[in-house]
Amino acid sequence: GKLIVLRSIEMNLDLRGEGDMEPKSLRQLDLVLGAFHSSLRRTDDQTERYLRAIRNPHVHILGHPRGRIYNYRLGLAADWSRVFAEAARLDKAVEIDCYPDRQDLNLALLKLAKQEGVRVSLGTDAHHAWQFEFIELGLAAALKTRIPPERIVNFLPLSDLLRWSSSTTKKNRVSRA
């Protein structure tokens, strides 16, 4: 078969859920994974922060949602039921970060995500080629929590994936208006 490379990026999100790229540039991409990379040690409820990120019209996938790292950082707290329900309503996805030190979302949160009907994305957080094998940890978590394959964006046929990302962007522009 033919190799197709999608135009995509992991975009940094600020505390308001806004990205650090120009909307004009983002509109040229097939997929945008939005993720928080700062203020990850806060102990107060971050639900509104997550809701703003999910409502960002350019974000398709919320990356490493809690921002946890084993034995280093606990991760952010939120009303995950509300966050996942809003992601499902807007047809956004949340990432299962397959990196062993992260495994973010954990099994309890994945069960809740499934219950709320949100899509998931498997991401390895790989910084080296050998780390792509971490995908097996995310697959195991998805299997254990019985996430249906059709709710995992990585499993979508290319045409369906592009249709989803395009419709998600359009829906979110309308819903924010």
PDB file of C-alpha atoms in Angstrom:
ATOM      1  CA  GLY A   1       0.000   0.000   0.000  1.00  0.00           C
ATOM      2  CA  LYS A   2       0.762   3.648  -0.187  1.00  0.00           C
ATOM      3  CA  LEU A   3       2.142   5.566   2.801  1.00  0.00           C
ATOM      4  CA  ILE A   4       0.151   8.678   3.694  1.00  0.00           C
ATOM      5  CA  VAL A   5       1.547  11.225   6.130  1.00  0.00           C
ATOM      6  CA  LEU A   6      -1.010  13.404   7.867  1.00  0.00           C
ATOM      7  CA  ARG A   7      -0.268  17.013   8.707  1.00  0.00           C
ATOM      8  CA  SER A   8      -0.570  17.098  12.472  1.00  0.00           C
ATOM      9  CA  ILE A   9       0.923  18.623  15.590  1.00  0.00           C
ATOM     10  CA  GLU A  10       0.899  18.447  19.363  1.00  0.00           C
ATOM     11  CA  MET A  11       0.056  22.017  20.299  1.00  0.00           C
ATOM     12  CA  ASN A  12       0.751  23.513  23.699  1.00  0.00           C
ATOM     13  CA  LEU A  13      -2.375  24.771  25.479  1.00  0.00           C
ATOM     14  CA  ASP A  14      -2.289  27.596  27.992  1.00  0.00           C
ATOM     15  CA  LEU A  15      -4.383  27.810  31.154  1.00  0.00           C
ATOM     16  CA  ARG A  16      -7.288  29.212  29.104  1.00  0.00           C
ATOM     17  CA  GLY A  17      -7.227  26.212  26.759  1.00  0.00           C
ATOM     18  CA  GLU A  18      -5.908  28.324  23.909  1.00  0.00           C
ATOM     19  CA  GLY A  19      -3.094  27.176  21.664  1.00  0.00           C
ATOM     20  CA  ASP A  20       0.240  28.733  20.869  1.00  0.00           C
ATOM     21  CA  MET A  21      -0.247  28.680  17.089  1.00  0.00           C
ATOM     22  CA  GLU A  22      -2.055  30.950  14.679  1.00  0.00           C
ATOM     23  CA  PRO A  23      -5.531  29.717  13.659  1.00  0.00           C
ATOM     24  CA  LYS A  24      -4.562  30.163   9.994  1.00  0.00           C
ATOM     25  CA  SER A  25      -1.738  27.633  10.426  1.00  0.00           C
ATOM     26  CA  LEU A  26      -3.929  25.231  12.393  1.00  0.00           C
ATOM     27  CA  ARG A  27      -6.573  25.178   9.656  1.00  0.00           C
ATOM     28  CA  GLN A  28      -3.969  23.669   7.307  1.00  0.00           C
ATOM     29  CA  LEU A  29      -3.492  20.618   9.534  1.00  0.00           C
ATOM     30  CA  ASP A  30      -5.344  17.304   9.447  1.00  0.00           C
ATOM     31  CA  LEU A  31      -5.143  16.669  13.207  1.00  0.00           C
ATOM     32  CA  VAL A  32      -4.315  18.797  16.230  1.00  0.00           C
ATOM     33  CA  LEU A  33      -3.560  17.194  19.560  1.00  0.00           C
ATOM     34  CA  GLY A  34      -3.793  19.856  22.264  1.00  0.00           C
ATOM     35  CA  ALA A  35      -1.939  19.305  25.529  1.00  0.00           C
ATOM     36  CA  PHE A  36      -1.048  21.165  28.691  1.00  0.00           C
ATOM     37  CA  HIS A  37       2.685  21.407  29.375  1.00  0.00           C
ATOM     38  CA  SER A  38       2.709  23.867  32.277  1.00  0.00           C
ATOM     39  CA  SER A  39       1.004  24.323  35.657  1.00  0.00           C
ATOM     40  CA  LEU A  40       0.767  20.540  35.970  1.00  0.00           C
ATOM     41  CA  ARG A  41       1.297  20.391  39.735  1.00  0.00           C
ATOM     42  CA  ARG A  42      -1.825  22.312  40.669  1.00  0.00           C
ATOM     43  CA  THR A  43      -4.004  20.653  43.280  1.00  0.00           C
ATOM     44  CA  ASP A  44      -7.189  22.664  42.715  1.00  0.00           C
ATOM     45  CA  ASP A  45      -9.940  21.443  40.398  1.00  0.00           C
ATOM     46  CA  GLN A  46      -9.044  21.987  36.735  1.00  0.00           C
ATOM     47  CA  THR A  47     -12.402  21.096  35.177  1.00  0.00           C
ATOM     48  CA  GLU A  48     -12.945  24.508  33.584  1.00  0.00           C
ATOM     49  CA  ARG A  49      -9.431  24.451  32.143  1.00  0.00           C
ATOM     50  CA  TYR A  50     -10.175  21.122  30.468  1.00  0.00           C
ATOM     51  CA  LEU A  51     -13.598  22.212  29.231  1.00  0.00           C
ATOM     52  CA  ARG A  52     -12.054  25.284  27.587  1.00  0.00           C
ATOM     53  CA  ALA A  53      -9.416  23.086  25.938  1.00  0.00           C
ATOM     54  CA  ILE A  54     -12.033  20.677  24.597  1.00  0.00           C
ATOM     55  CA  ARG A  55     -14.085  23.591  23.291  1.00  0.00           C
ATOM     56  CA  ASN A  56     -11.075  24.953  21.404  1.00  0.00           C
ATOM     57  CA  PRO A  57     -12.280  24.640  17.798  1.00  0.00           C
ATOM     58  CA  HIS A  58      -8.830  23.624  16.527  1.00  0.00           C
ATOM     59  CA  VAL A  59      -8.224  20.743  18.953  1.00  0.00           C
ATOM     60  CA  HIS A  60      -9.289  17.254  17.868  1.00  0.00           C
ATOM     61  CA  ILE A  61      -7.574  15.259  20.613  1.00  0.00           C
ATOM     62  CA  LEU A  62      -6.835  16.189  24.224  1.00  0.00           C
ATOM     63  CA  GLY A  63      -3.300  14.884  24.770  1.00  0.00           C
ATOM     64  CA  HIS A  64      -1.991  13.211  27.941  1.00  0.00           C
ATOM     65  CA  PRO A  65      -5.002  14.613  29.778  1.00  0.00           C
ATOM     66  CA  ARG A  66      -3.921  14.430  33.409  1.00  0.00           C
ATOM     67  CA  GLY A  67      -0.266  15.200  32.815  1.00  0.00           C
ATOM     68  CA  ARG A  68       0.806  12.618  35.360  1.00  0.00           C
ATOM     69  CA  ILE A  69       4.185  10.925  35.530  1.00  0.00           C
ATOM     70  CA  TYR A  70       4.653   8.022  37.952  1.00  0.00           C
ATOM     71  CA  ASN A  71       6.756   8.872  41.019  1.00  0.00           C
ATOM     72  CA  TYR A  72       7.157  12.439  39.769  1.00  0.00           C
ATOM     73  CA  ARG A  73       3.831  14.197  39.288  1.00  0.00           C
ATOM     74  CA  LEU A  74       0.337  13.131  40.375  1.00  0.00           C
ATOM     75  CA  GLY A  75      -1.538  14.777  37.540  1.00  0.00           C
ATOM     76  CA  LEU A  76      -4.351  17.273  37.483  1.00  0.00           C
ATOM     77  CA  ALA A  77      -7.731  16.808  39.132  1.00  0.00           C
ATOM     78  CA  ALA A  78     -11.017  17.459  37.369  1.00  0.00           C
ATOM     79  CA  ASP A  79     -14.626  16.363  37.228  1.00  0.00           C
ATOM     80  CA  TRP A  80     -13.746  13.807  34.584  1.00  0.00           C
ATOM     81  CA  SER A  81     -17.349  12.817  33.986  1.00  0.00           C
ATOM     82  CA  ARG A  82     -18.089  16.399  32.865  1.00  0.00           C
ATOM     83  CA  VAL A  83     -14.895  16.605  30.819  1.00  0.00           C
ATOM     84  CA  PHE A  84     -15.574  13.330  29.010  1.00  0.00           C
ATOM     85  CA  ALA A  85     -19.255  14.168  28.481  1.00  0.00           C
ATOM     86  CA  GLU A  86     -18.278  17.463  26.843  1.00  0.00           C
ATOM     87  CA  ALA A  87     -15.672  15.723  24.697  1.00  0.00           C
ATOM     88  CA  ALA A  88     -18.320  13.212  23.598  1.00  0.00           C
ATOM     89  CA  ARG A  89     -20.831  15.989  22.893  1.00  0.00           C
ATOM     90  CA  LEU A  90     -18.304  17.760  20.656  1.00  0.00           C
ATOM     91  CA  ASP A  91     -17.038  14.447  19.220  1.00  0.00           C
ATOM     92  CA  LYS A  92     -13.480  15.087  20.435  1.00  0.00           C
ATOM     93  CA  ALA A  93     -11.026  12.382  21.482  1.00  0.00           C
ATOM     94  CA  VAL A  94      -8.905  11.986  24.602  1.00  0.00           C
ATOM     95  CA  GLU A  95      -5.502  10.362  24.448  1.00  0.00           C
ATOM     96  CA  ILE A  96      -4.402   7.188  26.130  1.00  0.00           C
ATOM     97  CA  ASP A  97      -0.747   8.110  26.661  1.00  0.00           C
ATOM     98  CA  CYS A  98       0.945   4.729  26.307  1.00  0.00           C
ATOM     99  CA  TYR A  99       4.320   5.815  27.697  1.00  0.00           C
ATOM    100  CA  PRO A 100       5.074   3.524  30.689  1.00  0.00           C
ATOM    101  CA  ASP A 101       5.766   6.384  33.108  1.00  0.00           C
ATOM    102  CA  ARG A 102       2.512   8.099  32.165  1.00  0.00           C
ATOM    103  CA  GLN A 103      -0.206   5.623  31.158  1.00  0.00           C
ATOM    104  CA  ASP A 104      -2.546   8.550  31.249  1.00  0.00           C
ATOM    105  CA  LEU A 105      -5.530   7.832  31.342  1.00  0.00           C
ATOM    106  CA  ASN A 106      -5.620   5.068  33.946  1.00  0.00           C
ATOM    107  CA  LEU A 107      -8.111   2.182  33.770  1.00  0.00           C
ATOM    108  CA  ALA A 108     -10.683   3.800  36.077  1.00  0.00           C
ATOM    109  CA  LEU A 109     -10.756   6.953  33.952  1.00  0.00           C
ATOM    110  CA  LEU A 110     -10.877   4.929  30.738  1.00  0.00           C
ATOM    111  CA  LYS A 111     -13.949   3.102  32.027  1.00  0.00           C
ATOM    112  CA  LEU A 112     -15.555   6.470  32.739  1.00  0.00           C
ATOM    113  CA  ALA A 113     -14.544   7.763  29.291  1.00  0.00           C
ATOM    114  CA  LYS A 114     -16.144   4.702  27.697  1.00  0.00           C
ATOM    115  CA  GLN A 115     -19.296   5.215  29.768  1.00  0.00           C
ATOM    116  CA  GLU A 116     -19.525   8.842  28.594  1.00  0.00           C
ATOM    117  CA  GLY A 117     -19.056   7.762  24.961  1.00  0.00           C
ATOM    118  CA  VAL A 118     -15.906   9.738  24.219  1.00  0.00           C
ATOM    119  CA  ARG A 119     -13.518   8.734  21.455  1.00  0.00           C
ATOM    120  CA  VAL A 120      -9.966   7.790  22.403  1.00  0.00           C
ATOM    121  CA  SER A 121      -6.639   8.074  20.654  1.00  0.00           C
ATOM    122  CA  LEU A 122      -3.602   5.912  21.342  1.00  0.00           C
ATOM    123  CA  GLY A 123      -0.354   7.877  21.557  1.00  0.00           C
ATOM    124  CA  THR A 124       3.088   6.570  22.497  1.00  0.00           C
ATOM    125  CA  ASP A 125       4.662   9.925  23.446  1.00  0.00           C
ATOM    126  CA  ALA A 126       7.679   8.433  21.641  1.00  0.00           C
ATOM    127  CA  HIS A 127      10.827  10.511  21.415  1.00  0.00           C
ATOM    128  CA  HIS A 128      12.834   7.621  19.906  1.00  0.00           C
ATOM    129  CA  ALA A 129      11.840   5.002  17.326  1.00  0.00           C
ATOM    130  CA  TRP A 130      12.152   2.117  19.807  1.00  0.00           C
ATOM    131  CA  GLN A 131       9.477   3.754  22.002  1.00  0.00           C
ATOM    132  CA  PHE A 132       6.759   3.105  19.424  1.00  0.00           C
ATOM    133  CA  GLU A 133       6.428  -0.355  20.983  1.00  0.00           C
ATOM    134  CA  PHE A 134       4.730   1.358  23.951  1.00  0.00           C
ATOM    135  CA  ILE A 135       1.552   1.323  21.860  1.00  0.00           C
ATOM    136  CA  GLU A 136       0.978  -2.182  23.252  1.00  0.00           C
ATOM    137  CA  LEU A 137       0.369  -0.724  26.731  1.00  0.00           C
ATOM    138  CA  GLY A 138      -2.362   1.542  25.375  1.00  0.00           C
ATOM    139  CA  LEU A 139      -3.889  -1.293  23.378  1.00  0.00           C
ATOM    140  CA  ALA A 140      -3.950  -3.429  26.521  1.00  0.00           C
ATOM    141  CA  ALA A 141      -5.699  -0.640  28.453  1.00  0.00           C
ATOM    142  CA  ALA A 142      -8.267  -0.176  25.676  1.00  0.00           C
ATOM    143  CA  LEU A 143      -8.915  -3.927  25.557  1.00  0.00           C
ATOM    144  CA  LYS A 144      -9.139  -4.252  29.330  1.00  0.00           C
ATOM    145  CA  THR A 145     -11.722  -1.449  29.520  1.00  0.00           C
ATOM    146  CA  ARG A 146     -13.527  -2.742  26.413  1.00  0.00           C
ATOM    147  CA  ILE A 147     -13.298   0.454  24.410  1.00  0.00           C
ATOM    148  CA  PRO A 148     -14.979  -0.449  21.106  1.00  0.00           C
ATOM    149  CA  PRO A 149     -12.536  -0.352  18.157  1.00  0.00           C
ATOM    150  CA  GLU A 150     -14.797   2.106  16.307  1.00  0.00           C
ATOM    151  CA  ARG A 151     -14.286   4.613  19.173  1.00  0.00           C
ATOM    152  CA  ILE A 152     -10.473   4.488  18.801  1.00  0.00           C
ATOM    153  CA  VAL A 153      -9.438   7.055  16.207  1.00  0.00           C
ATOM    154  CA  ASN A 154      -6.228   5.148  15.355  1.00  0.00           C
ATOM    155  CA  PHE A 155      -8.380   2.306  14.003  1.00  0.00           C
ATOM    156  CA  LEU A 156     -10.484   4.459  11.675  1.00  0.00           C
ATOM    157  CA  PRO A 157      -9.968   4.046   7.935  1.00  0.00           C
ATOM    158  CA  LEU A 158      -8.173   7.117   6.575  1.00  0.00           C
ATOM    159  CA  SER A 159     -11.271   8.527   4.867  1.00  0.00           C
ATOM    160  CA  ASP A 160     -13.281   8.194   8.101  1.00  0.00           C
ATOM    161  CA  LEU A 161     -10.484   9.742  10.159  1.00  0.00           C
ATOM    162  CA  LEU A 162     -10.265  12.769   7.870  1.00  0.00           C
ATOM    163  CA  ARG A 163     -14.057  13.089   7.764  1.00  0.00           C
ATOM    164  CA  TRP A 164     -14.137  12.989  11.590  1.00  0.00           C
ATOM    165  CA  SER A 165     -11.412  15.605  11.999  1.00  0.00           C
ATOM    166  CA  SER A 166     -13.022  17.882   9.430  1.00  0.00           C
ATOM    167  CA  SER A 167     -16.525  17.561  10.889  1.00  0.00           C
ATOM    168  CA  THR A 168     -15.221  18.014  14.438  1.00  0.00           C
ATOM    169  CA  THR A 169     -13.554  21.276  13.467  1.00  0.00           C
ATOM    170  CA  LYS A 170     -16.694  22.527  11.703  1.00  0.00           C
ATOM    171  CA  LYS A 171     -19.006  21.509  14.561  1.00  0.00           C
ATOM    172  CA  ASN A 172     -16.848  23.280  17.090  1.00  0.00           C
ATOM    173  CA  ARG A 173     -16.721  26.504  15.103  1.00  0.00           C
ATOM    174  CA  VAL A 174     -20.517  26.502  15.074  1.00  0.00           C
ATOM    175  CA  SER A 175     -20.928  25.542  18.738  1.00  0.00           C
ATOM    176  CA  ARG A 176     -18.649  28.364  19.926  1.00  0.00           C
ATOM    177  CA  ALA A 177     -20.383  31.026  17.822  1.00  0.00           C
TER     178      ALA A 177
END
